[in-house]
Amino acid sequence: MAKEMIAMLLAGGQGSRLYALTEKLAKPAVPFGGKYRIIDFPLSNCVNSGIDTVGILTQYQPLVLNEYIGNGQPWDLDRLYGGVHVLPPYQKASGSDWYKGTANAIYQNISFIERYDPQYVIILSGDQICKQDYSDFLKFHKEKEAEFSVAVMEVPWEEASRFGLMVAGEDDRITEFQEKPKNPKSNLASMGIYIFNWDILKKYLEEDEADPGSENDFGNNIIPNLLRDNRRMYAYHFDGYWKDVGTITSLWEANMEVLDPEHSGINLFDGNWKIYSRNSGMTGHKISTGAVVENSMITDGCRVQGTVKHSILFAGVKVEKGAVVEDAVVMGGTVIKSGAVVKHCIVAENVTIEENAVVGAMPSENENGVATVGAGVTIGKNAKIGPKAMINKNVEGGEEQW
């Protein structure tokens, strides 16, 4: 029984620009928005769009991600035929061959795709926060009789040179692709979300694999080859919420935008488009007498006795009496002890911030940084962590790091 469209989700990224947050964690498994991980967004989009077969291509630090995905039940992807499958690099008799690039990752899994004999394959990124109806995208692809379609967003012209850009005519047909150009001809940024006709994708993957000079990458190789052959390529305009959370600053910003759904466009409380996750199963949160909580998201199992303003606390965070948390993203299981001040920063999972320590600071007009503390780290009593510091080891009491 053939599937109309299956999804292939690229989740192997090292996320090196997230530094301390991804030392022991694949980027798609990084916590987000109080009770989610980044990968919950593309998986939920698939379920909400009627896609019930998803291959997740993992590579770097996959253990937490694999455990989190499990059998796919939280996303209603535990199916007898289809469902969710974690696809690490293919084990050959001669040993494991790492995925060389995005195109090679899909190439190594051609046999997985062929089990479902799809007409269309949608290729997704596991490291974006995005709410998108892929069925609308597929409808566009069919109406244009396209062989390849890419989701694009208009970006400000002054930022266009940071992106891969699609140059398209009035009918949305793509005529040129520019990878981070100095002189952009377009402001249509590729979101890295593609729909291919499966026969076309397979042909170009096989040709790419046979080319010893190829980097085996969609942006650098497959898309230019499609253009070279004058294939029917179209740009699908997306106008919902999309954020590539590849840097500390963008991850912090996206978390802060969760607190302002009316203006930011990301609404995690939308009952018509649920974001599913494997929840922690913790008890409810408790706000003690004398605690101050303003414009914040406090999730399961949190215990707040101190002050929390404009922040996101993931499951099981404890904020002791006299501690202050402001403009911060504090991930699960972290303890902030009395008198500690935590501002304008990201604190990873299971961190201990001891009494009267200071982590981060509100930015001045000409300075803008986000302090970051890696998972499992202890910040000692009276220690000071500067507003741009990146901490991945324990900090002794009274020590300063900037």
mmCIF file of C-alpha atoms in Angstrom:
data_model
loop_
_atom_site.group_PDB
_atom_site.id
_atom_site.type_symbol
_atom_site.label_atom_id
_atom_site.label_comp_id
_atom_site.label_asym_id
_atom_site.label_seq_id
_atom_site.Cartn_x
_atom_site.Cartn_y
_atom_site.Cartn_z
ATOM 1 C CA MET A 1 0.000 0.000 0.000
ATOM 2 C CA ALA A 2 1.730 3.166 -1.190
ATOM 3 C CA LYS A 3 1.843 6.330 0.883
ATOM 4 C CA GLU A 4 1.170 9.625 -0.866
ATOM 5 C CA MET A 5 3.915 11.488 1.015
ATOM 6 C CA ILE A 6 6.397 10.540 3.698
ATOM 7 C CA ALA A 7 8.700 12.847 5.683
ATOM 8 C CA MET A 8 12.458 12.600 6.119
ATOM 9 C CA LEU A 9 13.631 14.671 9.081
ATOM 10 C CA LEU A 10 17.303 15.682 9.168
ATOM 11 C CA ALA A 11 18.241 15.562 12.848
ATOM 12 C CA GLY A 12 21.955 14.821 12.738
ATOM 13 C CA GLY A 13 23.261 18.336 13.250
ATOM 14 C CA GLN A 14 26.010 18.936 15.789
ATOM 15 C CA GLY A 15 24.669 22.399 16.634
ATOM 16 C CA SER A 16 28.182 23.625 17.388
ATOM 17 C CA ARG A 17 27.035 27.266 17.658
ATOM 18 C CA LEU A 18 24.961 26.271 20.698
ATOM 19 C CA TYR A 19 28.256 25.361 22.431
ATOM 20 C CA ALA A 20 27.618 24.227 26.009
ATOM 21 C CA LEU A 21 23.997 23.249 25.291
ATOM 22 C CA THR A 22 24.883 20.631 22.672
ATOM 23 C CA GLU A 23 28.060 19.113 24.099
ATOM 24 C CA LYS A 24 26.161 15.996 25.141
ATOM 25 C CA LEU A 25 22.962 16.484 23.165
ATOM 26 C CA ALA A 26 21.874 16.478 19.529
ATOM 27 C CA LYS A 27 20.566 19.923 18.582
ATOM 28 C CA PRO A 28 16.974 18.723 17.869
ATOM 29 C CA ALA A 29 16.832 17.352 21.434
ATOM 30 C CA VAL A 30 17.577 20.766 23.007
ATOM 31 C CA PRO A 31 14.701 21.761 25.337
ATOM 32 C CA PHE A 32 12.432 24.602 24.243
ATOM 33 C CA GLY A 33 9.444 26.572 25.546
ATOM 34 C CA GLY A 34 9.034 25.048 29.001
ATOM 35 C CA LYS A 35 8.015 21.473 28.185
ATOM 36 C CA TYR A 36 9.135 20.735 24.639
ATOM 37 C CA ARG A 37 12.226 19.846 22.667
ATOM 38 C CA ILE A 38 12.988 21.398 19.270
ATOM 39 C CA ILE A 39 12.110 18.187 17.412
ATOM 40 C CA ASP A 40 8.536 18.291 18.790
ATOM 41 C CA PHE A 41 7.726 21.020 16.259
ATOM 42 C CA PRO A 42 8.401 19.227 12.953
ATOM 43 C CA LEU A 43 6.948 15.981 14.388
ATOM 44 C CA SER A 44 3.767 17.756 15.498
ATOM 45 C CA ASN A 45 3.540 19.506 12.126
ATOM 46 C CA CYS A 46 3.657 16.082 10.442
ATOM 47 C CA VAL A 47 0.853 14.676 12.606
ATOM 48 C CA ASN A 48 -1.270 17.821 12.242
ATOM 49 C CA SER A 49 -0.704 17.721 8.451
ATOM 50 C CA GLY A 50 -1.773 14.092 8.080
ATOM 51 C CA ILE A 51 1.709 12.626 7.523
ATOM 52 C CA ASP A 52 2.017 9.343 9.418
ATOM 53 C CA THR A 53 5.418 8.075 8.225
ATOM 54 C CA VAL A 54 8.566 9.887 9.354
ATOM 55 C CA GLY A 55 12.216 8.838 9.096
ATOM 56 C CA ILE A 56 14.456 10.679 11.575
ATOM 57 C CA LEU A 57 18.079 10.758 10.417
ATOM 58 C CA THR A 58 20.351 10.968 13.446
ATOM 59 C CA GLN A 59 24.100 11.112 13.767
ATOM 60 C CA TYR A 60 25.625 13.316 16.473
ATOM 61 C CA GLN A 61 24.968 12.451 20.171
ATOM 62 C CA PRO A 62 21.723 10.608 19.342
ATOM 63 C CA LEU A 63 21.082 8.778 22.647
ATOM 64 C CA VAL A 64 18.806 11.327 24.353
ATOM 65 C CA LEU A 65 17.002 11.950 21.060
ATOM 66 C CA ASN A 66 16.468 8.221 20.412
ATOM 67 C CA GLU A 67 15.164 7.664 23.931
ATOM 68 C CA TYR A 68 12.898 10.693 23.634
ATOM 69 C CA ILE A 69 11.365 9.574 20.318
ATOM 70 C CA GLY A 70 10.867 5.984 21.535
ATOM 71 C CA ASN A 71 8.011 4.369 19.615
ATOM 72 C CA GLY A 72 6.520 7.753 18.624
ATOM 73 C CA GLN A 73 3.395 7.315 20.763
ATOM 74 C CA PRO A 74 3.208 10.928 22.107
ATOM 75 C CA TRP A 75 2.903 12.189 18.504
ATOM 76 C CA ASP A 76 0.484 9.418 17.493
ATOM 77 C CA LEU A 77 3.256 7.962 15.333
ATOM 78 C CA ASP A 78 3.275 4.405 16.745
ATOM 79 C CA ARG A 79 1.840 2.780 13.609
ATOM 80 C CA LEU A 80 1.971 -0.807 12.361
ATOM 81 C CA TYR A 81 2.614 0.467 8.827
ATOM 82 C CA GLY A 82 4.553 3.715 8.804
ATOM 83 C CA GLY A 83 5.016 5.592 12.059
ATOM 84 C CA VAL A 84 8.309 7.067 13.233
ATOM 85 C CA HIS A 85 11.695 5.427 12.606
ATOM 86 C CA VAL A 86 15.065 6.599 13.895
ATOM 87 C CA LEU A 87 17.635 6.063 11.116
ATOM 88 C CA PRO A 88 21.280 6.255 12.224
ATOM 89 C CA PRO A 89 24.055 6.003 9.604
ATOM 90 C CA TYR A 90 23.744 2.707 7.778
ATOM 91 C CA GLN A 91 25.809 -0.159 9.246
ATOM 92 C CA LYS A 92 27.583 -1.951 6.421
ATOM 93 C CA ALA A 93 29.697 -5.088 6.796
ATOM 94 C CA SER A 94 32.812 -2.923 6.550
ATOM 95 C CA GLY A 95 31.647 -0.717 9.432
ATOM 96 C CA SER A 96 29.534 2.391 9.842
ATOM 97 C CA ASP A 97 29.652 5.071 7.176
ATOM 98 C CA TRP A 98 28.840 8.515 8.600
ATOM 99 C CA TYR A 99 26.409 10.687 6.688
ATOM 100 C CA LYS A 100 28.640 12.861 4.514
ATOM 101 C CA GLY A 101 26.051 15.577 3.836
ATOM 102 C CA THR A 102 22.304 16.175 3.786
ATOM 103 C CA ALA A 103 21.848 14.535 0.383
ATOM 104 C CA ASN A 104 24.001 11.532 1.297
ATOM 105 C CA ALA A 105 21.917 11.040 4.464
ATOM 106 C CA ILE A 106 18.771 10.635 2.348
ATOM 107 C CA TYR A 107 20.658 8.540 -0.244
ATOM 108 C CA GLN A 108 21.710 6.038 2.448
ATOM 109 C CA ASN A 109 18.022 5.566 3.283
ATOM 110 C CA ILE A 110 16.597 5.047 -0.216
ATOM 111 C CA SER A 111 15.564 1.494 0.741
ATOM 112 C CA PHE A 112 13.580 2.859 3.722
ATOM 113 C CA ILE A 113 11.692 5.265 1.444
ATOM 114 C CA GLU A 114 11.024 2.551 -1.140
ATOM 115 C CA ARG A 115 9.251 0.409 1.463
ATOM 116 C CA TYR A 116 6.419 2.958 1.325
ATOM 117 C CA ASP A 117 6.554 3.668 -2.442
ATOM 118 C CA PRO A 118 5.575 7.354 -1.978
ATOM 119 C CA GLN A 119 4.707 9.781 -4.751
ATOM 120 C CA TYR A 120 6.235 12.648 -2.770
ATOM 121 C CA VAL A 121 8.913 13.056 -0.117
ATOM 122 C CA ILE A 122 9.074 16.092 2.162
ATOM 123 C CA ILE A 123 12.486 16.840 3.651
ATOM 124 C CA LEU A 124 12.441 18.664 6.980
ATOM 125 C CA SER A 125 14.985 20.188 9.311
ATOM 126 C CA GLY A 126 15.078 18.984 12.907
ATOM 127 C CA ASP A 127 16.429 22.266 14.263
ATOM 128 C CA GLN A 128 13.793 24.878 13.486
ATOM 129 C CA ILE A 129 10.902 26.191 15.528
ATOM 130 C CA CYS A 130 8.100 26.348 12.983
ATOM 131 C CA LYS A 131 4.350 25.778 12.841
ATOM 132 C CA GLN A 132 3.460 24.840 9.290
ATOM 133 C CA ASP A 133 0.690 22.897 7.533
ATOM 134 C CA TYR A 134 2.557 20.652 5.107
ATOM 135 C CA SER A 135 -0.703 19.644 3.393
ATOM 136 C CA ASP A 136 -1.045 23.235 2.078
ATOM 137 C CA PHE A 137 2.512 22.994 0.801
ATOM 138 C CA LEU A 138 1.756 19.684 -0.979
ATOM 139 C CA LYS A 139 -1.379 21.180 -2.545
ATOM 140 C CA PHE A 140 0.768 24.026 -3.969
ATOM 141 C CA HIS A 141 3.313 21.509 -5.276
ATOM 142 C CA LYS A 142 0.593 19.547 -7.110
ATOM 143 C CA GLU A 143 -1.147 22.631 -8.535
ATOM 144 C CA LYS A 144 2.137 23.864 -10.024
ATOM 145 C CA GLU A 145 2.892 20.374 -11.377
ATOM 146 C CA ALA A 146 6.260 20.886 -9.735
ATOM 147 C CA GLU A 147 9.068 18.360 -9.519
ATOM 148 C CA PHE A 148 10.674 20.214 -6.605
ATOM 149 C CA SER A 149 9.239 22.874 -4.304
ATOM 150 C CA VAL A 150 10.908 24.752 -1.480
ATOM 151 C CA ALA A 151 9.275 26.688 1.359
ATOM 152 C CA VAL A 152 10.559 30.266 1.436
ATOM 153 C CA MET A 153 10.084 33.273 3.679
ATOM 154 C CA GLU A 154 10.577 36.900 2.820
ATOM 155 C CA VAL A 155 13.375 38.344 4.936
ATOM 156 C CA PRO A 156 14.526 41.971 5.213
ATOM 157 C CA TRP A 157 16.808 42.843 2.285
ATOM 158 C CA GLU A 158 19.603 43.935 4.619
ATOM 159 C CA GLU A 159 19.664 40.415 6.120
ATOM 160 C CA ALA A 160 19.229 38.507 2.842
ATOM 161 C CA SER A 161 22.932 37.721 2.360
ATOM 162 C CA ARG A 162 22.839 35.497 5.490
ATOM 163 C CA PHE A 163 20.540 32.992 3.768
ATOM 164 C CA GLY A 164 20.274 30.644 0.826
ATOM 165 C CA LEU A 165 18.023 32.614 -1.558
ATOM 166 C CA MET A 166 15.592 31.523 -4.260
ATOM 167 C CA VAL A 167 15.216 33.867 -7.237
ATOM 168 C CA ALA A 168 11.724 33.299 -8.667
ATOM 169 C CA GLY A 169 9.504 34.856 -11.326
ATOM 170 C CA GLU A 170 5.935 36.123 -10.878
ATOM 171 C CA ASP A 171 4.576 32.578 -11.254
ATOM 172 C CA ASP A 172 6.888 31.482 -8.361
ATOM 173 C CA ARG A 173 9.023 29.383 -10.731
ATOM 174 C CA ILE A 174 12.619 29.325 -9.484
ATOM 175 C CA THR A 175 15.216 30.593 -11.943
ATOM 176 C CA GLU A 176 18.281 30.832 -9.735
ATOM 177 C CA PHE A 177 19.622 29.834 -6.318
ATOM 178 C CA GLN A 178 22.092 32.010 -4.399
ATOM 179 C CA GLU A 179 23.882 30.607 -1.337
ATOM 180 C CA LYS A 180 24.585 33.493 1.119
ATOM 181 C CA PRO A 181 25.450 35.958 -1.691
ATOM 182 C CA LYS A 182 27.182 39.308 -1.200
ATOM 183 C CA ASN A 183 24.765 40.902 -3.700
ATOM 184 C CA PRO A 184 21.350 39.272 -3.232
ATOM 185 C CA LYS A 185 18.948 39.254 -6.181
ATOM 186 C CA SER A 186 16.067 38.103 -3.986
ATOM 187 C CA ASN A 187 14.833 38.244 -0.402
ATOM 188 C CA LEU A 188 13.151 34.816 -0.538
ATOM 189 C CA ALA A 189 15.077 32.776 2.033
ATOM 190 C CA SER A 190 14.996 29.003 1.773
ATOM 191 C CA MET A 191 13.627 27.427 4.966
ATOM 192 C CA GLY A 192 15.370 24.149 4.129
ATOM 193 C CA ILE A 193 11.973 22.430 3.765
ATOM 194 C CA TYR A 194 11.590 20.679 0.398
ATOM 195 C CA ILE A 195 8.981 18.595 -1.412
ATOM 196 C CA PHE A 196 10.273 16.337 -4.180
ATOM 197 C CA ASN A 197 8.541 13.946 -6.530
ATOM 198 C CA TRP A 198 10.149 10.715 -5.343
ATOM 199 C CA ASP A 199 11.274 9.581 -8.809
ATOM 200 C CA ILE A 200 13.083 12.906 -9.335
ATOM 201 C CA LEU A 201 14.685 12.877 -5.876
ATOM 202 C CA LYS A 202 15.929 9.302 -6.307
ATOM 203 C CA LYS A 203 17.436 10.044 -9.742
ATOM 204 C CA TYR A 204 19.336 13.109 -8.491
ATOM 205 C CA LEU A 205 20.513 11.414 -5.275
ATOM 206 C CA GLU A 206 21.953 8.524 -7.283
ATOM 207 C CA GLU A 207 23.671 10.884 -9.738
ATOM 208 C CA ASP A 208 25.050 12.978 -6.860
ATOM 209 C CA GLU A 209 26.412 9.912 -5.071
ATOM 210 C CA ALA A 210 28.206 8.856 -8.268
ATOM 211 C CA ASP A 211 29.962 12.246 -8.508
ATOM 212 C CA PRO A 212 33.252 12.021 -6.553
ATOM 213 C CA GLY A 213 33.567 15.830 -6.478
ATOM 214 C CA SER A 214 30.196 16.417 -4.811
ATOM 215 C CA GLU A 215 29.742 17.613 -1.233
ATOM 216 C CA ASN A 216 26.502 15.558 -1.199
ATOM 217 C CA ASP A 217 24.518 18.560 -0.021
ATOM 218 C CA PHE A 218 21.050 19.759 -1.084
ATOM 219 C CA GLY A 219 21.944 23.456 -1.202
ATOM 220 C CA ASN A 220 25.374 23.096 -2.825
ATOM 221 C CA ASN A 221 24.712 20.192 -5.191
ATOM 222 C CA ILE A 222 21.171 18.847 -5.655
ATOM 223 C CA ILE A 223 19.371 22.191 -6.139
ATOM 224 C CA PRO A 224 22.009 23.559 -8.594
ATOM 225 C CA ASN A 225 21.766 20.282 -10.570
ATOM 226 C CA LEU A 226 17.977 20.562 -10.788
ATOM 227 C CA LEU A 227 18.364 24.143 -12.052
ATOM 228 C CA ARG A 228 20.991 23.051 -14.565
ATOM 229 C CA ASP A 229 18.482 20.559 -16.021
ATOM 230 C CA ASN A 230 15.673 23.128 -16.082
ATOM 231 C CA ARG A 231 13.423 21.077 -13.818
ATOM 232 C CA ARG A 232 10.030 22.405 -12.690
ATOM 233 C CA MET A 233 11.049 24.139 -9.464
ATOM 234 C CA TYR A 234 8.763 26.403 -7.423
ATOM 235 C CA ALA A 235 8.965 28.629 -4.343
ATOM 236 C CA TYR A 236 6.149 28.205 -1.805
ATOM 237 C CA HIS A 237 5.627 31.379 0.250
ATOM 238 C CA PHE A 238 5.239 30.658 3.962
ATOM 239 C CA ASP A 239 4.057 33.432 6.275
ATOM 240 C CA GLY A 240 3.681 31.714 9.651
ATOM 241 C CA TYR A 241 6.176 31.496 12.518
ATOM 242 C CA TRP A 242 9.633 30.155 11.640
ATOM 243 C CA LYS A 243 12.898 30.508 13.486
ATOM 244 C CA ASP A 244 16.181 28.755 12.930
ATOM 245 C CA VAL A 245 17.445 28.389 16.502
ATOM 246 C CA GLY A 246 21.044 27.704 15.527
ATOM 247 C CA THR A 247 22.646 30.269 17.833
ATOM 248 C CA ILE A 248 22.393 31.006 21.540
ATOM 249 C CA THR A 249 20.826 34.415 20.840
ATOM 250 C CA SER A 250 18.167 33.051 18.453
ATOM 251 C CA LEU A 251 17.289 30.220 20.886
ATOM 252 C CA TRP A 252 16.915 32.738 23.725
ATOM 253 C CA GLU A 253 14.818 35.074 21.510
ATOM 254 C CA ALA A 254 12.485 32.262 20.397
ATOM 255 C CA ASN A 255 11.897 31.249 24.031
ATOM 256 C CA MET A 256 11.129 34.852 24.959
ATOM 257 C CA GLU A 257 8.662 35.075 22.036
ATOM 258 C CA VAL A 258 6.678 32.217 23.583
ATOM 259 C CA LEU A 259 5.726 34.713 26.314
ATOM 260 C CA ASP A 260 4.159 37.102 23.791
ATOM 261 C CA PRO A 261 2.085 34.942 21.408
ATOM 262 C CA GLU A 262 -0.085 37.813 20.137
ATOM 263 C CA HIS A 263 2.857 39.700 18.658
ATOM 264 C CA SER A 264 5.389 36.969 17.931
ATOM 265 C CA GLY A 265 3.092 34.560 16.100
ATOM 266 C CA ILE A 266 4.168 31.489 18.107
ATOM 267 C CA ASN A 267 1.257 30.242 20.189
ATOM 268 C CA LEU A 268 1.946 27.089 22.210
ATOM 269 C CA PHE A 269 -1.581 27.237 23.629
ATOM 270 C CA ASP A 270 -3.388 26.776 20.290
ATOM 271 C CA GLY A 271 -5.807 23.876 20.705
ATOM 272 C CA ASN A 272 -6.329 23.619 16.936
ATOM 273 C CA TRP A 273 -2.651 22.994 16.232
ATOM 274 C CA LYS A 274 -1.248 21.172 19.225
ATOM 275 C CA ILE A 275 2.449 20.740 19.786
ATOM 276 C CA TYR A 276 2.847 17.227 21.178
ATOM 277 C CA SER A 277 5.708 16.201 23.446
ATOM 278 C CA ARG A 278 6.844 13.418 25.739
ATOM 279 C CA ASN A 279 5.962 15.209 28.967
ATOM 280 C CA SER A 280 7.917 14.817 32.152
ATOM 281 C CA GLY A 281 5.050 13.285 34.118
ATOM 282 C CA MET A 282 5.890 15.506 37.112
ATOM 283 C CA THR A 283 3.478 16.924 39.647
ATOM 284 C CA GLY A 284 1.960 20.399 39.258
ATOM 285 C CA HIS A 285 4.009 23.493 40.016
ATOM 286 C CA LYS A 286 3.869 25.392 43.311
ATOM 287 C CA ILE A 287 4.173 29.151 43.792
ATOM 288 C CA SER A 288 4.821 29.863 47.486
ATOM 289 C CA THR A 289 3.520 32.740 49.610
ATOM 290 C CA GLY A 290 5.678 35.788 49.012
ATOM 291 C CA ALA A 291 6.899 34.597 45.610
ATOM 292 C CA VAL A 292 6.631 37.041 42.689
ATOM 293 C CA VAL A 293 5.898 35.649 39.221
ATOM 294 C CA GLU A 294 5.268 38.018 36.296
ATOM 295 C CA ASN A 295 4.730 37.218 32.584
ATOM 296 C CA SER A 296 6.468 33.851 32.778
ATOM 297 C CA MET A 297 5.873 30.236 31.804
ATOM 298 C CA ILE A 298 6.190 27.908 34.781
ATOM 299 C CA THR A 299 5.894 24.206 33.912
ATOM 300 C CA ASP A 300 5.314 20.912 35.739
ATOM 301 C CA GLY A 301 7.011 20.288 39.051
ATOM 302 C CA CYS A 302 8.497 23.798 39.515
ATOM 303 C CA ARG A 303 8.803 25.202 43.027
ATOM 304 C CA VAL A 304 9.020 29.001 43.163
ATOM 305 C CA GLN A 305 9.678 30.870 46.405
ATOM 306 C CA GLY A 306 11.652 33.780 44.935
ATOM 307 C CA THR A 307 11.077 36.259 42.078
ATOM 308 C CA VAL A 308 10.611 35.195 38.441
ATOM 309 C CA LYS A 309 9.972 37.805 35.713
ATOM 310 C CA HIS A 310 9.656 37.355 31.932
ATOM 311 C CA SER A 311 11.256 33.904 32.032
ATOM 312 C CA ILE A 312 10.634 30.298 31.065
ATOM 313 C CA LEU A 313 11.127 27.620 33.709
ATOM 314 C CA PHE A 314 11.157 24.036 32.419
ATOM 315 C CA ALA A 315 9.924 21.081 34.485
ATOM 316 C CA GLY A 316 11.230 20.638 38.009
ATOM 317 C CA VAL A 317 13.094 23.955 38.386
ATOM 318 C CA LYS A 318 13.437 25.248 41.957
ATOM 319 C CA VAL A 319 13.828 28.964 42.728
ATOM 320 C CA GLU A 320 14.531 29.473 46.423
ATOM 321 C CA LYS A 321 13.436 32.407 48.583
ATOM 322 C CA GLY A 322 15.339 35.610 47.798
ATOM 323 C CA ALA A 323 16.548 34.375 44.389
ATOM 324 C CA VAL A 324 15.784 36.524 41.324
ATOM 325 C CA VAL A 325 15.278 35.156 37.800
ATOM 326 C CA GLU A 326 14.615 37.626 34.979
ATOM 327 C CA ASP A 327 14.646 37.357 31.163
ATOM 328 C CA ALA A 328 16.010 33.831 31.518
ATOM 329 C CA VAL A 329 15.496 30.398 29.976
ATOM 330 C CA VAL A 330 16.025 27.838 32.769
ATOM 331 C CA MET A 331 15.928 24.195 31.665
ATOM 332 C CA GLY A 332 14.639 21.205 33.600
ATOM 333 C CA GLY A 333 15.829 20.140 37.040
ATOM 334 C CA THR A 334 17.916 23.249 37.723
ATOM 335 C CA VAL A 335 18.112 24.615 41.285
ATOM 336 C CA ILE A 336 18.620 28.354 41.919
ATOM 337 C CA LYS A 337 19.427 28.905 45.573
ATOM 338 C CA SER A 338 18.559 31.817 47.831
ATOM 339 C CA GLY A 339 20.079 35.180 47.001
ATOM 340 C CA ALA A 340 21.224 34.086 43.532
ATOM 341 C CA VAL A 341 20.541 36.474 40.625
ATOM 342 C CA VAL A 342 19.999 34.950 37.172
ATOM 343 C CA LYS A 343 19.350 37.388 34.303
ATOM 344 C CA HIS A 344 19.280 37.423 30.469
ATOM 345 C CA CYS A 345 20.743 33.942 30.059
ATOM 346 C CA ILE A 346 20.146 30.298 29.145
ATOM 347 C CA VAL A 347 20.740 27.751 31.897
ATOM 348 C CA ALA A 348 20.778 24.113 30.728
ATOM 349 C CA GLU A 349 19.343 21.071 32.515
ATOM 350 C CA ASN A 350 20.270 19.970 36.066
ATOM 351 C CA VAL A 351 22.431 22.990 36.912
ATOM 352 C CA THR A 352 22.913 24.114 40.523
ATOM 353 C CA ILE A 353 23.382 27.844 41.117
ATOM 354 C CA GLU A 354 24.500 28.254 44.714
ATOM 355 C CA GLU A 355 23.626 31.012 47.209
ATOM 356 C CA ASN A 356 24.269 34.618 46.131
ATOM 357 C CA ALA A 357 25.840 33.657 42.793
ATOM 358 C CA VAL A 358 25.232 36.016 39.862
ATOM 359 C CA VAL A 359 24.690 34.609 36.360
ATOM 360 C CA GLY A 360 24.367 37.020 33.411
ATOM 361 C CA ALA A 361 23.178 40.612 33.400
ATOM 362 C CA MET A 362 20.659 42.757 31.580
ATOM 363 C CA PRO A 363 22.360 44.097 28.439
ATOM 364 C CA SER A 364 23.472 47.689 28.192
ATOM 365 C CA GLU A 365 22.605 49.704 25.070
ATOM 366 C CA ASN A 366 25.805 48.913 23.191
ATOM 367 C CA GLU A 367 26.320 45.353 24.480
ATOM 368 C CA ASN A 368 24.183 42.349 23.750
ATOM 369 C CA GLY A 369 25.097 38.868 24.882
ATOM 370 C CA VAL A 370 23.362 35.869 26.383
ATOM 371 C CA ALA A 371 25.242 34.089 29.176
ATOM 372 C CA THR A 372 25.020 30.301 28.871
ATOM 373 C CA VAL A 373 25.551 27.546 31.450
ATOM 374 C CA GLY A 374 25.895 23.937 30.217
ATOM 375 C CA ALA A 375 24.077 20.908 31.639
ATOM 376 C CA GLY A 376 24.982 19.529 35.062
ATOM 377 C CA VAL A 377 27.277 22.431 35.993
ATOM 378 C CA THR A 378 27.476 23.843 39.530
ATOM 379 C CA ILE A 379 28.016 27.601 39.965
ATOM 380 C CA GLY A 380 29.516 28.081 43.422
ATOM 381 C CA LYS A 381 28.446 30.494 46.185
ATOM 382 C CA ASN A 382 29.069 34.189 45.413
ATOM 383 C CA ALA A 383 30.469 33.324 41.957
ATOM 384 C CA LYS A 384 29.931 35.825 39.131
ATOM 385 C CA ILE A 385 29.238 34.784 35.541
ATOM 386 C CA GLY A 386 29.521 37.634 33.034
ATOM 387 C CA PRO A 387 26.808 38.574 30.516
ATOM 388 C CA LYS A 388 28.507 36.858 27.541
ATOM 389 C CA ALA A 389 30.163 33.925 29.336
ATOM 390 C CA MET A 390 29.849 30.342 28.054
ATOM 391 C CA ILE A 391 30.252 27.957 31.000
ATOM 392 C CA ASN A 392 30.612 24.189 30.588
ATOM 393 C CA LYS A 393 32.554 23.303 33.743
ATOM 394 C CA ASN A 394 31.904 23.843 37.452
ATOM 395 C CA VAL A 395 32.732 27.310 38.777
ATOM 396 C CA GLU A 396 34.194 27.538 42.282
ATOM 397 C CA GLY A 397 32.661 29.715 44.988
ATOM 398 C CA GLY A 398 33.674 33.386 44.701
ATOM 399 C CA GLU A 399 35.207 32.836 41.231
ATOM 400 C CA GLU A 400 34.458 35.235 38.354
ATOM 401 C CA GLN A 401 34.177 34.242 34.694
ATOM 402 C CA TRP A 402 33.486 36.731 31.895
#
